[in-house]
Tab-separated table of C-alpha atoms in Angstrom:
chain	number	residue	atom	x	y	z
A	27	MET	CA	212.510	-57.771	38.857
A	28	GLY	CA	214.093	-54.538	39.601
A	29	GLY	CA	211.327	-52.509	41.128
A	30	GLN	CA	210.553	-50.350	37.807
A	31	ARG	CA	207.232	-49.342	36.783
A	32	VAL	CA	206.920	-51.074	33.257
A	33	SER	CA	204.291	-52.619	30.942
A	34	GLY	CA	204.028	-55.041	28.167
A	35	VAL	CA	201.737	-56.548	25.610
A	36	LEU	CA	200.492	-60.866	25.879
A	37	LEU	CA	200.625	-62.278	22.890
A	38	HIS	CA	201.968	-65.603	21.576
A	39	PRO	CA	204.375	-65.760	18.049
A	40	SER	CA	201.674	-68.226	16.524
A	41	ALA	CA	199.051	-65.084	16.610
A	42	LEU	CA	201.033	-62.638	14.691
A	43	PRO	CA	199.848	-61.866	11.344
A	44	GLY	CA	201.165	-62.581	7.900
A	45	SER	CA	200.785	-64.838	4.878
A	46	GLY	CA	201.704	-68.105	6.057
A	47	GLY	CA	199.020	-69.456	7.337
A	48	ILE	CA	200.451	-69.357	11.493
A	49	GLY	CA	202.132	-66.371	12.906
A	50	ASP	CA	205.815	-66.895	13.092
A	51	ILE	CA	209.275	-65.367	14.304
A	52	GLY	CA	210.022	-63.485	10.809
A	53	ASP	CA	208.897	-60.297	9.538
A	54	MET	CA	206.243	-59.886	11.629
A	55	ALA	CA	207.735	-60.697	14.464
A	56	TYR	CA	210.134	-57.624	13.812
A	57	ARG	CA	207.626	-55.341	13.044
A	58	PHE	CA	205.319	-55.889	16.174
A	59	VAL	CA	208.874	-55.573	18.210
A	60	ASP	CA	208.971	-51.942	16.677
A	61	TRP	CA	205.060	-51.583	17.390
A	62	LEU	CA	205.609	-51.935	21.058
A	63	ALA	CA	208.749	-49.623	20.937
A	64	THR	CA	206.705	-47.048	19.609
A	65	ALA	CA	203.887	-47.929	22.293
A	66	LYS	CA	206.397	-47.466	25.109
A	67	GLN	CA	205.764	-50.908	26.116
A	68	ARG	CA	209.095	-52.834	27.486
A	69	ARG	CA	207.852	-56.587	28.215
A	70	TRP	CA	206.578	-58.946	25.269
A	71	GLN	CA	204.600	-61.614	27.107
A	72	ILE	CA	204.342	-65.158	25.153
A	73	MET	CA	203.447	-68.842	26.138
A	74	PRO	CA	205.209	-71.585	25.946
A	75	LEU	CA	207.522	-72.082	22.264
A	76	GLY	CA	207.691	-75.922	22.356
A	77	PRO	CA	206.142	-77.831	19.766
A	78	THR	CA	202.527	-78.883	19.807
A	79	SER	CA	200.260	-81.666	19.393
A	80	TYR	CA	197.071	-82.779	19.482
A	81	GLY	CA	194.708	-79.843	20.548
A	82	ASP	CA	197.445	-77.660	19.503
A	83	SER	CA	198.242	-76.231	23.420
A	84	PRO	CA	201.269	-74.597	23.841
A	85	TYR	CA	201.342	-76.132	27.360
A	86	ALA	CA	200.856	-79.892	26.140
A	87	GLY	CA	203.904	-79.906	23.889
A	88	LEU	CA	206.221	-82.556	22.815
A	89	SER	CA	208.999	-81.094	24.631
A	90	ALA	CA	209.471	-78.956	27.369
A	91	LEU	CA	213.084	-77.928	25.821
A	92	ALA	CA	212.119	-77.774	21.817
A	93	GLY	CA	210.951	-75.261	19.850
A	94	ASN	CA	208.070	-74.952	17.934
A	95	PRO	CA	208.861	-75.892	14.004
A	96	LEU	CA	205.564	-74.215	12.662
A	97	LEU	CA	207.084	-70.737	14.625
A	98	ILE	CA	210.412	-70.675	11.992
A	99	SER	CA	209.985	-68.157	9.560
A	100	LEU	CA	209.927	-69.397	5.834
A	101	GLU	CA	210.199	-65.630	4.137
A	102	GLN	CA	214.074	-66.255	6.202
A	103	LEU	CA	214.672	-69.338	4.326
A	104	VAL	CA	213.732	-68.089	1.102
A	105	ARG	CA	216.073	-65.003	2.074
A	106	MET	CA	219.209	-67.560	2.644
A	107	GLY	CA	218.514	-69.365	-0.327
A	108	TRP	CA	217.280	-72.903	0.651
A	109	LEU	CA	213.492	-71.801	-0.609
A	110	ASP	CA	212.294	-70.515	-3.649
A	111	GLU	CA	209.779	-67.433	-3.257
A	112	GLY	CA	207.078	-69.327	-5.074
A	113	ALA	CA	206.852	-71.833	-2.288
A	114	LEU	CA	205.583	-69.307	0.001
A	115	VAL	CA	202.471	-68.604	-2.165
A	116	GLY	CA	199.156	-70.543	-1.289
A	117	ALA	CA	199.302	-70.994	2.201
A	118	PRO	CA	195.947	-72.206	3.844
A	119	GLY	CA	194.176	-69.959	6.003
A	120	SER	CA	197.290	-67.348	4.803
A	121	ASN	CA	194.410	-64.306	4.922
A	122	GLY	CA	191.992	-65.334	7.958
A	123	ASP	CA	191.493	-64.667	10.988
A	124	TRP	CA	192.062	-68.140	12.093
A	125	ILE	CA	194.868	-71.147	12.122
A	126	ASP	CA	193.984	-74.142	10.355
A	127	TYR	CA	196.354	-76.062	12.099
A	128	GLY	CA	194.734	-79.368	10.038
A	129	ALA	CA	196.090	-77.716	6.592
A	130	ILE	CA	199.236	-75.494	8.189
A	131	ILE	CA	201.077	-78.499	9.612
A	132	PRO	CA	201.544	-80.532	6.668
A	133	TRP	CA	201.976	-77.293	4.147
A	134	LYS	CA	204.474	-75.933	6.175
A	135	LEU	CA	206.624	-79.228	7.517
A	136	THR	CA	206.814	-79.843	3.518
A	137	ARG	CA	208.623	-76.229	2.866
A	138	LEU	CA	210.795	-77.562	5.445
A	139	GLU	CA	211.564	-80.681	4.290
A	140	TRP	CA	212.541	-78.512	1.391
A	141	ALA	CA	214.873	-76.345	2.972
A	142	PHE	CA	216.644	-79.333	4.876
A	143	ALA	CA	217.367	-80.759	1.673
A	144	ARG	CA	218.489	-77.648	0.058
A	145	PHE	CA	220.716	-76.986	3.193
A	146	LEU	CA	221.977	-80.611	2.551
A	147	ALA	CA	223.190	-80.031	-1.111
A	148	HIS	CA	224.111	-76.087	-1.038
A	149	GLY	CA	224.712	-75.003	2.742
A	150	SER	CA	228.069	-73.332	3.218
A	151	ALA	CA	231.415	-74.083	5.242
A	152	ASP	CA	230.146	-71.381	7.853
A	153	GLN	CA	226.276	-72.735	7.521
A	154	ARG	CA	226.993	-76.262	8.508
A	155	ALA	CA	229.604	-75.662	11.124
A	156	ALA	CA	226.694	-73.210	12.907
A	157	PHE	CA	224.510	-76.476	12.425
A	158	ALA	CA	227.160	-78.720	13.745
A	159	ARG	CA	228.071	-76.036	17.002
A	160	PHE	CA	224.263	-75.850	17.802
A	161	CYS	CA	224.227	-79.751	17.841
A	162	ASP	CA	226.864	-79.907	20.136
A	163	GLU	CA	225.885	-77.043	22.421
A	164	GLN	CA	222.591	-78.714	22.996
A	165	GLN	CA	223.769	-82.419	22.932
A	166	ALA	CA	221.951	-82.456	26.744
A	167	TRP	CA	218.555	-82.191	25.552
A	168	LEU	CA	218.634	-82.091	21.257
A	169	ASP	CA	219.814	-85.913	20.572
A	170	THR	CA	217.006	-87.047	23.127
A	171	PHE	CA	213.938	-85.012	21.257
A	172	ALA	CA	215.244	-85.350	18.179
A	173	LEU	CA	215.119	-89.253	18.345
A	174	PHE	CA	211.217	-89.008	19.676
A	175	ALA	CA	210.382	-86.985	17.057
A	176	ALA	CA	211.855	-89.431	14.445
A	177	LEU	CA	210.172	-92.090	16.244
A	178	LYS	CA	207.057	-90.498	16.698
A	179	GLU	CA	206.788	-89.915	13.109
A	180	ALA	CA	207.825	-93.527	12.253
A	181	TYR	CA	205.098	-94.100	14.172
A	182	ARG	CA	202.594	-92.068	12.708
A	183	GLY	CA	202.005	-89.950	15.527
A	184	ALA	CA	201.493	-92.716	18.032
A	185	PRO	CA	202.136	-92.246	21.683
A	186	TRP	CA	205.076	-93.838	22.651
A	187	ASN	CA	203.775	-96.184	24.895
A	188	ARG	CA	202.290	-97.453	21.542
A	189	TRP	CA	205.606	-97.971	20.422
A	190	ASP	CA	207.428	-101.216	20.268
A	191	ALA	CA	208.132	-102.223	23.877
A	192	THR	CA	211.904	-102.673	23.567
A	193	LEU	CA	211.585	-98.624	22.211
A	194	ALA	CA	209.190	-97.506	24.816
A	195	ARG	CA	211.500	-98.839	27.859
A	196	ARG	CA	214.137	-97.498	26.058
A	197	GLU	CA	216.627	-100.200	25.832
A	198	PRO	CA	219.829	-99.484	24.648
A	199	THR	CA	220.173	-101.995	21.854
A	200	ALA	CA	216.917	-100.966	20.352
A	201	LEU	CA	217.290	-96.950	20.553
A	202	ALA	CA	221.133	-98.000	18.837
A	203	GLU	CA	218.700	-99.209	16.229
A	204	ALA	CA	216.743	-96.932	15.622
A	205	ARG	CA	219.121	-94.287	15.848
A	206	GLN	CA	221.035	-96.062	12.675
A	207	ARG	CA	217.872	-96.602	11.041
A	208	LEU	CA	216.183	-93.220	11.354
A	209	ALA	CA	219.626	-91.022	11.040
A	210	ASP	CA	218.347	-88.967	8.219
A	211	ARG	CA	215.395	-88.293	9.792
A	212	ILE	CA	216.743	-87.313	13.129
A	213	ARG	CA	219.392	-84.656	11.220
A	214	PHE	CA	216.206	-83.121	10.064
A	215	GLN	CA	214.768	-82.742	13.572
A	216	GLN	CA	217.952	-81.395	14.714
A	217	PHE	CA	218.022	-78.952	11.479
A	218	LEU	CA	214.711	-77.671	12.479
A	219	GLN	CA	215.516	-77.530	16.264
A	220	TRP	CA	218.323	-75.145	14.934
A	221	LEU	CA	216.477	-72.889	12.989
A	222	PHE	CA	214.122	-72.404	15.391
A	223	PHE	CA	216.644	-71.285	17.670
A	224	SER	CA	218.615	-69.248	15.516
A	225	GLN	CA	215.617	-66.909	14.620
A	226	TRP	CA	214.524	-66.893	17.885
A	227	ALA	CA	217.721	-65.452	19.539
A	228	ALA	CA	218.025	-62.909	16.147
A	229	LEU	CA	214.445	-61.590	16.907
A	230	ARG	CA	215.400	-62.002	21.132
A	231	GLN	CA	218.241	-59.867	20.499
A	232	TYR	CA	216.153	-57.560	18.098
A	233	ALA	CA	213.864	-56.730	20.951
A	234	ASN	CA	216.508	-56.544	23.608
A	235	GLU	CA	217.946	-53.424	21.895
A	236	ARG	CA	215.003	-51.837	21.954
A	237	GLY	CA	214.669	-51.975	25.730
A	238	ILE	CA	212.086	-54.662	25.361
A	239	GLN	CA	212.061	-58.019	27.196
A	240	ILE	CA	210.675	-61.061	26.635
A	241	ILE	CA	208.430	-62.814	29.231
A	242	GLY	CA	208.584	-66.392	28.567
A	243	ASP	CA	205.848	-69.373	30.294
A	244	LEU	CA	207.019	-72.262	32.170
A	245	PRO	CA	204.245	-74.561	32.578
A	246	ILE	CA	204.766	-76.540	36.195
A	247	PHE	CA	203.526	-79.750	33.990
A	248	VAL	CA	204.654	-81.377	31.295
A	249	ALA	CA	202.623	-83.975	28.779
A	250	PHE	CA	202.350	-87.599	28.894
A	251	ASP	CA	203.511	-87.526	25.270
A	252	SER	CA	206.276	-86.129	25.131
A	253	ALA	CA	210.110	-86.447	24.979
A	254	ASP	CA	210.347	-85.204	28.682
A	255	VAL	CA	208.210	-88.654	30.271
A	256	TRP	CA	209.377	-90.857	27.740
A	257	ALA	CA	213.254	-90.107	28.641
A	258	ASN	CA	212.790	-89.654	32.026
A	259	PRO	CA	210.284	-91.914	33.106
A	260	ASP	CA	211.789	-92.660	36.751
A	261	ILE	CA	210.845	-89.073	37.959
A	262	PHE	CA	206.882	-89.730	37.337
A	263	HIS	CA	204.342	-91.576	38.747
A	264	LEU	CA	204.038	-94.205	35.873
A	265	ASP	CA	202.945	-97.945	36.129
A	266	ASP	CA	205.162	-100.907	34.618
A	267	ALA	CA	203.034	-100.396	31.691
A	268	GLY	CA	204.172	-96.489	31.554
A	269	ASN	CA	200.628	-95.419	32.427
A	270	PRO	CA	200.532	-92.382	34.674
A	271	THR	CA	198.914	-93.744	37.891
A	272	VAL	CA	197.629	-90.341	39.177
A	273	VAL	CA	197.511	-86.963	36.991
A	274	ALA	CA	197.469	-83.345	37.726
A	275	GLY	CA	194.335	-80.949	37.742
A	276	VAL	CA	192.622	-78.596	40.310
A	277	PRO	CA	189.743	-78.534	42.244
A	278	PRO	CA	186.604	-76.882	41.501
A	279	ASP	CA	187.647	-73.486	40.336
A	280	TYR	CA	186.570	-70.196	38.424
A	281	PHE	CA	186.562	-71.892	35.135
A	282	SER	CA	184.498	-75.097	36.336
A	283	PRO	CA	182.242	-76.984	39.102
A	284	THR	CA	183.805	-80.075	39.179
A	285	GLY	CA	187.308	-78.861	39.020
A	286	GLN	CA	189.855	-79.339	35.736
A	287	ARG	CA	191.356	-82.534	35.257
A	288	TRP	CA	194.568	-81.817	32.688
A	289	GLY	CA	195.865	-85.278	32.574
A	290	ASN	CA	199.644	-84.236	32.988
A	291	PRO	CA	201.496	-87.164	34.581
A	292	LEU	CA	202.846	-85.844	38.626
A	293	TYR	CA	206.172	-85.684	39.537
A	294	ARG	CA	208.108	-88.215	41.771
A	295	TRP	CA	209.423	-85.130	43.756
A	296	ASP	CA	211.429	-87.834	46.082
A	297	ARG	CA	213.312	-89.041	43.275
A	298	LEU	CA	213.778	-85.805	41.740
A	299	ALA	CA	215.201	-84.412	45.156
A	300	GLU	CA	217.821	-87.105	44.868
A	301	ARG	CA	218.725	-86.369	41.487
A	302	GLN	CA	219.307	-82.219	43.272
A	303	TYR	CA	216.711	-81.644	40.501
A	304	ASP	CA	219.050	-81.663	37.267
A	305	TRP	CA	216.167	-82.265	34.804
A	306	TRP	CA	214.252	-78.917	36.281
A	307	ILE	CA	218.101	-77.232	36.561
A	308	GLU	CA	218.299	-78.344	32.564
A	309	ARG	CA	214.561	-77.298	31.829
A	310	PHE	CA	215.209	-73.719	33.092
A	311	ARG	CA	218.784	-73.333	31.899
A	312	VAL	CA	217.462	-73.996	28.135
A	313	LEU	CA	214.333	-71.722	28.676
A	314	LEU	CA	216.348	-68.455	29.958
A	315	GLN	CA	218.465	-68.874	26.540
A	316	LEU	CA	215.499	-67.759	25.094
A	317	VAL	CA	213.842	-65.034	27.639
A	318	ASP	CA	214.804	-62.516	29.848
A	319	ILE	CA	211.789	-63.375	32.359
A	320	VAL	CA	209.987	-66.362	33.250
A	321	ARG	CA	206.310	-66.586	34.226
A	322	ILE	CA	206.028	-69.860	36.195
A	323	ASP	CA	202.405	-71.558	35.398
A	324	HIS	CA	200.932	-73.054	38.130
A	325	PHE	CA	203.273	-71.963	40.909
A	326	ARG	CA	200.565	-73.165	43.396
A	327	GLY	CA	201.739	-76.844	42.962
A	328	PHE	CA	205.174	-76.302	44.070
A	329	ALA	CA	203.669	-75.496	47.697
A	330	ALA	CA	200.868	-78.499	47.386
A	331	TYR	CA	199.393	-79.858	43.786
A	332	TRP	CA	195.927	-81.543	43.454
A	333	GLU	CA	196.398	-85.090	42.899
A	334	VAL	CA	193.811	-86.934	40.851
A	335	PRO	CA	193.504	-90.576	40.683
A	336	ALA	CA	193.957	-91.526	36.425
A	337	MET	CA	190.866	-93.679	36.294
A	338	ALA	CA	188.942	-90.703	37.508
A	339	GLU	CA	186.968	-88.848	35.032
A	340	THR	CA	186.843	-85.591	36.806
A	341	ALA	CA	188.682	-83.739	39.118
A	342	LEU	CA	186.659	-83.785	41.826
A	343	GLU	CA	188.133	-87.124	43.323
A	344	GLY	CA	191.757	-85.304	44.036
A	345	ARG	CA	193.498	-84.462	47.130
A	346	TRP	CA	196.307	-82.218	48.200
A	347	VAL	CA	199.635	-83.368	48.425
A	348	PRO	CA	203.023	-81.160	49.197
A	349	GLY	CA	205.045	-80.142	46.639
A	350	PRO	CA	209.015	-79.720	46.737
A	351	GLY	CA	208.697	-75.757	48.093
A	352	ALA	CA	211.702	-74.227	48.482
A	353	ALA	CA	214.150	-76.574	47.784
A	354	LEU	CA	213.286	-76.958	44.081
A	355	PHE	CA	213.930	-73.259	43.498
A	356	GLU	CA	217.027	-73.143	45.762
A	357	ALA	CA	218.530	-76.002	43.805
A	358	VAL	CA	218.343	-74.051	40.448
A	359	GLN	CA	219.627	-70.784	41.882
A	360	ASP	CA	222.596	-72.465	43.211
A	361	ARG	CA	223.766	-73.608	39.459
A	362	LEU	CA	222.013	-70.756	37.389
A	363	GLY	CA	222.002	-67.851	39.613
A	364	SER	CA	219.164	-65.583	40.718
A	365	LEU	CA	216.271	-66.519	39.001
A	366	PRO	CA	213.743	-63.537	37.329
A	367	ILE	CA	210.239	-65.275	37.861
A	368	ILE	CA	206.937	-64.386	37.782
A	369	ALA	CA	204.327	-66.744	39.469
A	370	GLU	CA	201.387	-67.404	38.714
A	371	ASP	CA	199.545	-67.412	41.511
A	372	LEU	CA	196.010	-67.837	40.972
A	373	GLY	CA	193.309	-70.279	42.016
A	374	LEU	CA	192.936	-71.747	45.307
A	375	ILE	CA	195.596	-69.982	47.215
A	376	THR	CA	196.311	-71.134	50.695
A	377	PRO	CA	198.770	-69.250	53.229
A	378	ASP	CA	201.539	-71.655	52.455
A	379	VAL	CA	201.506	-70.606	48.636
A	380	GLU	CA	201.717	-66.981	49.802
A	381	ALA	CA	204.517	-68.203	51.995
A	382	LEU	CA	206.594	-69.583	49.639
A	383	ARG	CA	206.587	-66.956	47.068
A	384	ARG	CA	207.460	-64.124	49.594
A	385	GLN	CA	210.281	-66.515	51.113
A	386	LEU	CA	211.726	-66.704	47.419
A	387	GLY	CA	210.819	-63.343	46.267
A	388	PHE	CA	208.706	-63.799	43.518
A	389	PRO	CA	206.208	-61.057	42.093
A	390	GLY	CA	202.582	-62.640	42.470
A	391	MET	CA	199.727	-61.640	39.491
A	392	ALA	CA	196.500	-60.256	39.809
A	393	VAL	CA	193.616	-60.423	37.056
A	394	LEU	CA	191.240	-57.844	36.812
A	395	GLN	CA	188.522	-59.761	35.789
A	396	PHE	CA	188.296	-61.585	39.170
A	397	ALA	CA	187.849	-58.369	41.007
A	398	TRP	CA	184.267	-57.627	40.756
A	399	GLY	CA	180.949	-58.714	42.245
A	400	GLY	CA	182.317	-59.149	45.931
A	401	ASP	CA	183.350	-56.848	48.696
A	402	ALA	CA	186.091	-54.164	48.880
A	403	THR	CA	188.796	-56.626	50.381
A	404	SER	CA	189.022	-58.307	46.924
A	405	ASN	CA	192.946	-59.093	46.563
A	406	TYR	CA	192.360	-58.444	42.498
A	407	LEU	CA	190.792	-54.854	43.769
A	408	PRO	CA	193.495	-52.007	42.312
A	409	HIS	CA	193.270	-50.837	45.710
A	410	ASN	CA	194.261	-53.799	47.314
A	411	TYR	CA	197.637	-54.207	45.109
A	412	THR	CA	201.348	-53.819	46.389
A	413	HIS	CA	204.257	-53.051	43.911
A	414	ASP	CA	205.312	-56.774	43.977
A	415	LEU	CA	202.650	-57.945	41.831
A	416	VAL	CA	202.444	-58.073	37.786
A	417	VAL	CA	198.593	-57.074	36.859
A	418	TYR	CA	196.725	-58.499	33.811
A	419	THR	CA	193.391	-57.293	32.360
A	420	GLY	CA	192.979	-60.702	31.557
A	421	THR	CA	195.150	-63.740	30.863
A	422	HIS	CA	195.217	-66.497	27.980
A	423	ASP	CA	192.307	-68.582	29.507
A	424	ASN	CA	190.248	-65.545	30.353
A	425	ASP	CA	187.643	-64.208	27.811
A	426	THR	CA	188.599	-61.274	26.084
A	427	THR	CA	187.933	-57.868	28.510
A	428	VAL	CA	184.774	-56.908	25.954
A	429	GLY	CA	183.532	-60.677	25.439
A	430	TRP	CA	183.957	-60.938	29.326
A	431	TRP	CA	181.693	-57.766	29.943
A	432	SER	CA	178.689	-59.178	27.641
A	433	THR	CA	178.459	-61.918	30.058
A	434	LEU	CA	177.951	-59.964	33.470
A	435	ASP	CA	174.967	-59.296	35.349
A	436	GLU	CA	173.677	-55.809	35.992
A	437	ARG	CA	174.924	-55.802	39.481
A	438	THR	CA	178.457	-56.443	38.795
A	439	ARG	CA	178.692	-54.271	35.605
A	440	GLN	CA	177.706	-51.635	38.135
A	441	HIS	CA	180.200	-52.265	40.577
A	442	VAL	CA	182.864	-52.203	37.611
A	443	ARG	CA	181.199	-48.291	36.252
A	444	ASP	CA	181.134	-47.131	39.969
A	445	TYR	CA	184.265	-48.547	40.898
A	446	LEU	CA	186.483	-47.353	37.609
A	447	GLY	CA	184.112	-44.740	36.153
A	448	ALA	CA	183.734	-47.303	33.306
A	449	ARG	CA	181.767	-46.800	30.106
A	450	ASP	CA	180.395	-50.377	28.313
A	451	ASP	CA	181.562	-48.702	24.969
A	452	HIS	CA	184.982	-48.490	26.070
A	453	ILE	CA	185.323	-51.168	28.943
A	454	ALA	CA	188.562	-52.829	26.998
A	455	TRP	CA	190.747	-49.168	27.405
A	456	ASP	CA	188.946	-48.434	30.577
A	457	PHE	CA	190.787	-51.705	32.245
A	458	ILE	CA	193.552	-50.969	30.311
A	459	ARG	CA	193.731	-47.542	31.957
A	460	ALA	CA	192.573	-49.247	35.847
A	461	ALA	CA	195.721	-51.580	35.463
A	462	LEU	CA	198.222	-49.105	34.021
A	463	MET	CA	197.821	-46.416	36.821
A	464	SER	CA	197.560	-49.271	39.726
A	465	VAL	CA	200.681	-49.643	42.238
A	466	ALA	CA	201.680	-53.103	40.729
A	467	ASP	CA	205.448	-52.898	39.276
A	468	THR	CA	204.347	-54.639	36.209
A	469	ALA	CA	200.865	-54.311	33.740
A	470	ILE	CA	200.545	-56.824	31.142
A	471	ILE	CA	197.258	-56.242	28.418
A	472	PRO	CA	196.307	-59.065	26.107
A	473	MET	CA	196.567	-57.850	22.160
A	474	GLN	CA	192.566	-58.580	22.125
A	475	ASP	CA	192.253	-56.059	24.632
A	476	VAL	CA	194.210	-53.639	23.174
A	477	LEU	CA	192.414	-54.207	19.838
A	478	GLY	CA	189.004	-54.191	21.976
A	479	LEU	CA	187.498	-57.287	20.565
A	480	GLY	CA	184.687	-59.957	21.424
A	481	SER	CA	184.641	-63.655	22.653
A	482	TRP	CA	185.605	-64.513	19.252
A	483	ALA	CA	188.923	-63.484	19.540
A	484	ARG	CA	189.153	-65.263	22.894
A	485	LEU	CA	192.670	-67.652	22.795
A	486	ASN	CA	191.677	-70.833	25.030
A	487	LEU	CA	188.504	-72.123	27.062
A	488	PRO	CA	189.384	-74.471	29.722
A	489	GLY	CA	188.150	-77.782	30.281
A	490	ARG	CA	187.370	-77.632	26.030
A	491	ALA	CA	189.991	-79.909	24.048
A	492	GLU	CA	189.819	-78.367	20.733
A	493	GLY	CA	189.142	-75.120	19.069
A	494	ASN	CA	191.687	-73.253	20.718
A	495	TRP	CA	194.959	-71.454	20.480
A	496	ALA	CA	193.462	-70.443	16.761
A	497	TRP	CA	193.300	-66.362	16.586
A	498	ARG	CA	195.279	-64.590	14.418
A	499	MET	CA	195.634	-60.828	14.477
A	500	ARG	CA	194.950	-59.063	10.944
A	501	ARG	CA	197.938	-56.428	9.488
A	502	ASP	CA	195.761	-54.258	9.662
A	503	GLN	CA	195.321	-53.932	13.027
A	504	LEU	CA	198.665	-53.288	13.881
A	505	SER	CA	197.621	-49.873	13.882
A	506	PHE	CA	200.212	-47.274	14.922
A	507	ASP	CA	197.966	-44.913	15.795
A	508	LEU	CA	196.992	-47.320	18.342
A	509	ALA	CA	200.429	-47.311	19.706
A	510	HIS	CA	200.927	-43.893	20.189
A	511	HIS	CA	197.603	-43.909	22.427
A	512	LEU	CA	198.839	-47.271	24.264
A	513	ALA	CA	202.445	-44.849	24.651
A	514	TYR	CA	200.626	-41.943	26.002
A	515	LEU	CA	198.780	-43.787	28.818
A	516	THR	CA	201.843	-45.802	29.895
A	517	GLY	CA	203.535	-42.441	29.562
A	518	LEU	CA	200.883	-40.612	31.655
A	519	TYR	CA	201.227	-43.470	34.412
A	520	GLY	CA	204.649	-43.467	34.673
A	521	ARG	CA	205.800	-46.961	32.851
A	522	VAL	CA	207.861	-45.486	30.387
């Protein structure tokens, strides 16, 4: 990670403002990069970029490798001549603070269908060659995902284990027939991925040219209803019918007294080791085409993970099971070189997790909201930080700092006031100042804290299945006066 003092902002592209009903990687993304540069920020942290499914969570996507078509910029397709300007009018929720997924998904996919038809009819030779080149370069994962997505559409969104048994089992004859029958829909899915990867590559280059690196996110687990599990059932704990026998979760924690039963299928690490971790190597390879730095979500699961019986209703019945440890990362580094990784080492961290992180040389994380109400030994209090940390005022799973402050008891509030000299009406910026002045090499601030927003702008509430991931920033909130204020503090604490 280089040991530089830098800072950045956490904002997923879906939360960007604009007229398209959901944030995308078009004009407002470029304006946000300009805003970051004015604010002297060197990092832009995002969530996973994969296609989302039920619940709209980027942490439960249909693929660990594909991009989310909802993030494609329609404005850029107008400029390419594949959409008329009138196609952009009337997007559901275009002027609100929230993403109406139920309305925006069919609206946007319809327009992407129109663009595909225009490309087929009028795409230039160079465009067709670029599309073919992309399909060839990404064939290792793209063909499988495109078939999976086309089949999921044909089965009206049903999970893959409810498809015809021959397709669920990936029998070669059934797959060959499906590829022929769904050839047009497979091509459409490949087209969407080409658009996403092309637009994202241009945006990343724009950010890099302005000194901004993108921090991506790699969740340790994948969704059951995904191309990853469907295509690789042998590396997951599944029964003969294709259902998980054990699932992922965490024991009781800060967010839930009964723990969290995430429900993701768990890996057969023994089989992955036999395959020399090839699936993980491909996952890192594709992600590092999109981002500069990788934050690994739930890093502690590589030391040991919480295994919950699939039939259990809560995570209380789980147990700790050893993970792959350093062997996985050594295999990936042997193939791809040194890995620019941040280890999300939050939660119940035991000595083996800390030892693994230090062995691999990955910086860990500290969250300011977790620091208060205890004694002076808390690892989350700034006076206990070390340089090899990334400090956050809060993460996507936390309340906003203003919202969090409103829920505190008076004793904890007084601890914060005494420690930081904090003022109740400036608590978000007091936290930002504390993060920036700390010795941690990297400080990351959620955009909601920069804007000083309350709980209504919270992005995710762990354990709640619906109603998350919907907040959007308004266009008028991207203030350059705010950028100059953040730039001043960033420079004051030596992070420019």
